[in-house]
C-alpha positions as a printed NumPy array, in Angstrom:
array([[-17.132,  -0.063,  12.251],
       [-17.538,  -0.377,   9.06 ],
       [-13.886,  -0.104,   6.867],
       [-15.196,   3.403,   5.839],
       [-16.685,   4.853,   9.35 ],
       [-12.785,   3.175,  10.26 ],
       [-11.2  ,   5.55 ,   7.692],
       [-12.936,   8.895,   8.497],
       [-12.553,   7.608,  12.055],
       [ -8.605,   7.593,  10.89 ],
       [ -9.141,  11.158,   9.808],
       [ -7.983,   9.332,   6.175],
       [ -9.831,   9.223,   2.929],
       [ -9.16 ,   7.407,   0.105],
       [ -7.475,   8.974,  -3.372],
       [ -9.568,   8.498,  -6.519],
       [ -8.498,   5.732,  -7.655],
       [ -4.995,   5.395, -10.423],
       [ -5.137,   4.756, -13.832],
       [ -1.915,   2.387, -14.801],
       [  0.258,   3.682, -16.997],
       [  1.014,   0.891, -18.563],
       [  0.29 ,  -3.043, -19.869],
       [ -1.388,  -3.833, -16.731],
       [ -4.535,  -3.844, -14.322],
       [ -4.475,  -2.148, -10.958],
       [ -6.32 ,  -5.841,  -9.079],
       [ -6.357,  -8.824,  -9.741],
       [ -9.589, -11.148,  -8.416],
       [ -9.055, -14.683,  -8.364],
       [ -9.71 , -17.679,  -6.677],
       [-10.934, -15.788,  -3.466],
       [ -7.768, -13.525,  -3.874],
       [ -7.029,  -9.805,  -4.663],
       [ -3.642,  -9.256,  -5.989],
       [ -2.616,  -5.67 ,  -6.193],
       [ -0.178,  -4.124,  -8.657],
       [  2.481,  -2.006,  -6.977],
       [  1.937,   1.065,  -6.421],
       [  3.441,   4.408,  -6.012],
       [  3.279,   7.045,  -3.621],
       [  1.085,   9.802,  -5.404],
       [ -0.088,  11.943,  -3.308],
       [ -2.866,  14.136,  -5.312],
       [ -1.674,  15.268,  -8.782],
       [  1.875,  13.933,  -8.235],
       [  4.335,  12.39 ,  -6.155],
       [  4.942,  12.642,  -2.325],
       [  9.01 ,  12.709,  -2.981],
       [ 11.459,  10.781,  -5.675],
       [ 15.401,   9.886,  -4.47 ],
       [ 16.663,   7.147,  -2.253],
       [ 15.965,   7.047,   1.122],
       [ 18.973,   6.962,   3.357],
       [ 19.993,   9.639,   0.573],
       [ 17.648,  12.956,  -0.465],
       [ 14.541,  11.379,   1.389],
       [ 14.597,  10.487,   5.375],
       [ 13.197,   7.428,   6.809],
       [ 10.285,  10.01 ,   8.137],
       [  9.462,  10.501,   4.698],
       [ 10.067,   7.507,   2.892],
       [  7.066,   5.579,   5.772],
       [  4.841,   8.366,   4.466],
       [  5.379,   7.392,   1.461],
       [  4.55 ,   3.446,   2.161],
       [  1.15 ,   4.999,   3.905],
       [  0.443,   6.368,   0.54 ],
       [  0.582,   3.508,  -1.343],
       [ -1.403,   1.766,   1.018],
       [ -3.889,   4.22 ,   0.113],
       [ -3.546,   3.941,  -2.986],
       [ -3.789,   0.161,  -3.374],
       [ -6.777,   0.381,  -1.238],
       [ -7.888,   2.694,  -3.653],
       [ -7.505,   0.856,  -6.023],
       [ -9.346,  -2.314,  -4.211],
       [-12.343,  -0.895,  -3.68 ],
       [-13.081,   0.197,  -7.552],
       [-12.372,  -3.544,  -8.405],
       [-14.021,  -5.506,  -5.406],
       [-16.683,  -2.698,  -3.915],
       [-17.4  ,  -1.751,   0.19 ],
       [-13.701,  -2.234,   1.724],
       [-15.761,  -4.682,   3.977],
       [-15.361,  -7.777,   1.654],
       [-11.707,  -7.723,   2.775],
       [-10.915, -10.695,   5.579],
       [ -7.435, -11.069,   5.776],
       [ -4.9  ,  -8.791,   4.259],
       [ -2.882, -12.004,   3.452],
       [  0.684, -10.257,   2.076],
       [  2.711,  -7.731,   1.697],
       [  5.788,  -6.424,  -0.256],
       [  7.373,  -3.517,   0.286],
       [ 10.435,  -2.087,  -2.364],
       [ 12.355,   0.591,  -0.953],
       [ 14.83 ,   2.451,  -3.575],
       [ 17.608,   2.687,  -0.932],
       [ 20.891,   4.608,  -0.819],
       [ 24.24 ,   2.674,  -0.19 ],
       [ 24.42 ,   1.694,   3.525],
       [ 20.578,   2.09 ,   4.08 ],
       [ 19.274,  -0.865,   4.988],
       [ 16.205,  -0.048,   7.271],
       [ 13.571,  -0.952,   5.041],
       [ 11.746,  -3.153,   7.495],
       [ 11.572,   0.356,   9.667],
       [ 10.   ,   2.207,   6.114],
       [  7.673,  -0.799,   4.84 ],
       [  6.258,  -1.442,   8.885],
       [  4.577,   1.945,   8.093],
       [  2.581,   0.344,   5.473],
       [  2.389,  -2.44 ,   7.842],
       [  0.925,  -0.617,  10.824],
       [ -1.28 ,   1.687,   8.856],
       [ -2.947,  -1.832,   7.559],
       [ -4.08 ,  -2.971,  11.269],
       [ -5.121,   0.755,  12.119],
       [ -7.9  ,   0.151,   9.034],
       [ -8.714,  -3.629,   9.336],
       [ -7.629,  -4.839,  12.975],
       [ -6.407,  -8.162,  13.477],
       [ -7.345,  -8.823,   9.634],
       [ -4.664,  -6.275,   8.751],
       [ -2.167,  -8.706,   9.748],
       [  0.083, -10.004,   7.368],
       [  3.023, -11.984,   5.656],
       [  6.061,  -9.666,   4.51 ],
       [  8.719,  -8.709,   2.81 ],
       [ 10.927,  -4.928,   2.796],
       [ 12.994,  -5.334,  -0.514],
       [ 16.361,  -2.645,  -0.744],
       [ 16.614,  -1.878,  -4.835],
       [ 18.428,   0.157,  -7.136],
       [ 15.446,   1.987,  -8.598],
       [ 11.755,   2.524,  -8.337],
       [  9.755,   3.248, -11.512],
       [  9.698,   7.582, -11.819],
       [ 12.788,   7.652,  -8.997],
       [ 10.181,   7.011,  -6.8  ],
       [ 11.311,   5.97 ,  -2.644],
       [  9.085,   2.997,  -1.674],
       [  6.202,   0.955,  -3.796],
       [  3.918,  -2.12 ,  -2.495],
       [  1.473,  -4.08 ,  -3.516],
       [ -0.521,  -6.685,  -1.112],
       [ -2.574,  -9.499,  -1.981],
       [ -5.765,  -9.133,   0.339],
       [ -8.203, -12.205,   0.864],
       [-11.861, -11.76 ,   0.32 ],
       [-15.254, -12.452,   1.023],
       [-17.428, -13.74 ,  -2.234],
       [-19.824, -10.557,  -3.172]])
């Protein structure tokens, strides 16, 4: 089953890729790796949520944000490399969680992203990961995710 078919089977669709708002590129492909810049939880025309996890944002909403970040990352990756069937493996995921004081379940939030990548790519979606609590994220989002994918030559 192709990745496009897998997404359809899961009831998912990639959003339109978003252009960067600042001086960076969304994906850099180098040496068989695609480095996907940090992605925010855009859902449609706006952000899914704002605020700190463990404060204004509960853990369930933060997990939805993590999934949105992955889908936005896959959208810019597909724009850069073409069909996502070229992804040999998701190598590394780094998830940042804007955390209210005392919130320490960052791995549980970022696990929603990890789980989604495995649902989409199967074993090729298993990856190394960091889940980091931070004081603030751009645009007051609760979650930002970046990842690295190994890709096959075009």
